């Protein structure tokens, strides 16, 4: 029986994560089982050519169809639409978003849940830039880009959150639906806009310090075009919010 009467739908968008997926799902199952919360993991694979979906099917056999839900799509259609797709199939009243590349450790999920319960918060966001939060495995250039992007976002958008560009979050399901429906951005700016829209809707946001670890397997999907797109979208949000 669940310990608090709630169910948590954990959305896991994937693209070429066949090496990381068994580990991240094992960790999610481990920490959710130990904490006693009811949950499901919804894997949204965007047509990975490396066989991620086949690995996901094997994991579904191991952990059961009630725990591992597969909702693949034909190709890469963007993060925002992956979340919308996942929400449609989510049976929980809370939604947790986590990266499949092991940069977010599932051990923090029970902390998110406890903090949410303590103040009935609409959103709980993991932060690398407050308290004991931090980043490991990035070179100076990547840290500088991330810090700079976060600082610019803070100055221009005043979001009432210390980490705008992270994507490890817990939402009340209707809150996530409302934020997504308000968003116009795609790609990496999407996470930032989500918190800006949350502020506009007067949703309450709490933060849990997290340690972010650079991906172990595979390559980062952040490139020069994403950075230019980020700058353009940041200015757009500044002008319109």
XYZ file of C-alpha atoms in Angstrom:
241
model
C 0.000 0.000 0.000
C 1.281 3.519 -0.797
C 2.461 5.464 2.218
C 0.683 8.751 1.408
C -2.252 7.918 -0.868
C -0.652 9.510 -3.927
C 0.794 8.023 -7.099
C 3.867 9.414 -8.857
C 4.270 9.125 -12.633
C 7.965 9.394 -13.497
C 8.484 10.589 -17.088
C 11.669 9.356 -18.724
C 12.186 10.774 -22.250
C 14.942 8.805 -24.021
C 17.039 9.060 -27.157
C 20.032 6.699 -27.510
C 20.155 5.754 -23.814
C 20.419 1.946 -24.033
C 23.418 1.829 -21.666
C 21.948 4.241 -19.123
C 18.347 3.024 -19.076
C 18.843 -0.223 -17.084
C 20.800 1.678 -14.411
C 18.426 4.638 -14.049
C 15.380 2.351 -13.864
C 17.074 0.076 -11.318
C 17.844 3.143 -9.165
C 14.304 4.525 -9.492
C 12.807 1.173 -8.488
C 15.254 0.850 -5.583
C 14.483 4.247 -4.021
C 10.733 4.235 -4.710
C 10.381 0.724 -3.296
C 12.355 1.641 -0.174
C 10.268 4.786 0.414
C 6.957 2.954 -0.096
C 5.447 5.460 -2.548
C 3.219 4.228 -5.378
C 4.751 4.960 -8.786
C 5.060 4.170 -12.477
C 7.898 4.920 -14.912
C 6.764 6.082 -18.346
C 9.512 5.633 -20.948
C 9.016 7.929 -23.947
C 11.548 6.839 -26.563
C 11.845 8.956 -29.697
C 12.837 6.263 -32.178
C 16.371 5.723 -30.815
C 18.517 3.973 -33.454
C 20.699 2.344 -30.754
C 17.994 -0.082 -29.556
C 16.890 1.787 -26.421
C 13.299 0.617 -26.909
C 14.355 -3.054 -27.014
C 16.189 -2.572 -23.718
C 13.064 -0.881 -22.290
C 10.948 -3.883 -23.327
C 13.345 -6.221 -21.477
C 13.137 -3.999 -18.376
C 9.340 -4.074 -18.580
C 9.508 -7.862 -18.457
C 11.707 -7.694 -15.361
C 9.809 -5.062 -13.342
C 6.271 -5.520 -14.708
C 3.956 -3.593 -16.999
C 2.315 -1.802 -14.065
C 5.669 -0.223 -13.137
C 7.346 0.276 -16.526
C 5.029 1.802 -19.123
C 6.328 2.128 -22.699
C 4.957 4.972 -24.809
C 7.382 5.292 -27.762
C 7.121 7.820 -30.601
C 8.246 7.573 -34.236
C 11.088 10.113 -34.081
C 12.691 13.076 -32.305
C 9.815 15.462 -31.678
C 11.196 17.573 -28.822
C 11.154 17.551 -25.049
C 7.969 19.547 -24.548
C 5.891 17.248 -26.732
C 7.485 14.227 -24.995
C 6.131 15.502 -21.684
C 2.684 16.146 -23.181
C 2.733 12.621 -24.612
C 3.766 11.205 -21.224
C 1.129 13.147 -19.270
C -1.612 11.715 -21.506
C -0.675 8.248 -20.302
C 0.159 9.136 -16.689
C -2.140 7.613 -14.052
C -0.489 9.417 -11.110
C -1.665 12.677 -9.553
C 1.948 13.895 -9.437
C 4.463 13.875 -12.291
C 8.237 13.660 -11.819
C 10.558 14.598 -14.681
C 14.068 13.159 -14.645
C 16.825 12.737 -17.246
C 17.622 9.190 -18.376
C 21.378 9.862 -18.690
C 22.134 9.408 -14.940
C 22.870 13.103 -14.431
C 19.951 13.159 -11.957
C 20.147 10.653 -9.103
C 16.792 9.081 -8.155
C 17.856 9.100 -4.474
C 16.583 12.706 -4.374
C 13.017 11.753 -5.404
C 11.854 10.875 -1.845
C 13.238 14.277 -0.723
C 11.188 16.010 -3.426
C 8.068 14.179 -2.255
C 8.607 14.950 1.446
C 9.226 18.642 0.741
C 6.135 18.845 -1.485
C 4.001 17.313 1.264
C 5.400 19.636 3.923
C 4.048 22.778 2.241
C 1.610 21.421 -0.375
C 3.833 22.992 -3.046
C 2.736 22.985 -6.703
C 6.278 22.375 -7.969
C 9.465 21.054 -6.397
C 12.582 21.743 -8.456
C 16.065 20.294 -8.063
C 18.710 23.006 -7.805
C 22.434 22.846 -8.524
C 22.956 26.434 -7.368
C 21.693 26.571 -3.758
C 22.528 24.856 -0.472
C 24.503 21.642 -0.946
C 23.724 21.467 -4.686
C 26.537 21.182 -7.203
C 27.796 19.950 -10.576
C 30.363 17.196 -11.153
C 32.154 16.143 -14.338
C 31.803 19.347 -16.349
C 34.777 21.242 -17.723
C 35.165 24.969 -17.026
C 33.552 26.002 -20.343
C 30.380 23.982 -19.709
C 30.123 25.297 -16.134
C 30.596 28.854 -17.381
C 27.862 28.457 -20.020
C 25.447 26.976 -17.475
C 26.180 29.554 -14.774
C 26.031 32.387 -17.286
C 22.730 31.174 -18.729
C 21.272 30.785 -15.269
C 22.486 34.208 -14.125
C 21.114 35.962 -17.234
C 17.813 34.182 -16.769
C 17.630 35.276 -13.123
C 18.316 38.914 -13.953
C 15.920 39.128 -16.905
C 13.059 36.891 -15.794
C 12.940 37.022 -11.939
C 11.540 33.488 -11.656
C 11.727 32.992 -7.837
C 13.875 29.875 -8.366
C 17.652 29.454 -8.199
C 18.070 26.882 -11.011
C 16.107 27.668 -14.149
C 17.832 25.435 -16.679
C 17.670 22.156 -14.750
C 15.039 19.551 -15.585
C 14.737 17.414 -12.421
C 11.318 18.401 -11.052
C 8.123 17.248 -9.408
C 4.804 18.780 -10.433
C 1.194 18.400 -9.409
C -0.224 16.923 -12.611
C -2.721 19.756 -13.363
C 0.052 22.312 -12.698
C 2.364 20.650 -15.226
C -0.453 20.565 -17.792
C -1.149 24.277 -17.246
C 2.542 25.263 -17.496
C 3.121 23.214 -20.652
C 0.021 24.632 -22.358
C 1.400 28.150 -21.704
C 4.856 27.419 -23.151
C 6.032 28.389 -26.630
C 9.697 27.309 -26.411
C 11.310 24.066 -27.490
C 14.606 22.397 -26.580
C 16.667 23.550 -23.607
C 14.798 26.818 -23.101
C 11.615 24.860 -22.442
C 12.658 24.023 -18.854
C 13.335 27.662 -18.138
C 10.043 28.840 -19.575
C 8.166 26.277 -17.469
C 9.218 28.057 -14.251
C 8.568 31.486 -15.746
C 5.016 30.422 -16.637
C 4.627 28.899 -13.164
C 5.463 32.296 -11.674
C 2.895 33.969 -13.943
C 0.229 31.525 -12.749
C 1.271 32.125 -9.102
C 2.158 28.484 -8.534
C 4.280 27.777 -5.448
C 7.826 26.498 -6.057
C 10.113 24.806 -3.531
C 13.686 23.610 -4.136
C 15.800 20.605 -3.164
C 19.604 20.916 -3.546
C 20.831 18.176 -5.901
C 24.181 16.991 -7.191
C 24.252 16.919 -10.982
C 26.704 14.440 -12.533
C 27.702 14.647 -16.206
C 26.464 11.743 -18.310
C 28.463 8.515 -18.077
C 27.471 6.872 -21.399
C 26.606 8.609 -24.674
C 27.196 12.168 -25.798
C 25.694 15.431 -24.630
C 23.008 16.869 -26.883
C 23.977 20.497 -26.144
C 25.620 22.206 -29.108
C 26.296 25.661 -30.531
C 22.883 25.918 -32.209
C 21.161 25.176 -28.874
C 23.128 27.980 -27.191
C 22.105 30.491 -29.898
C 18.504 29.297 -29.649
C 18.672 29.688 -25.870
C 19.784 33.329 -26.173
C 17.024 34.126 -28.684
C 14.330 32.530 -26.540
C 15.601 34.196 -23.375
C 15.199 37.602 -25.008
C 11.752 36.614 -26.260
C 10.650 35.606 -22.771
C 12.092 38.829 -21.333
C 10.053 40.841 -23.829
C 6.809 38.954 -23.290
C 6.676 38.098 -19.562
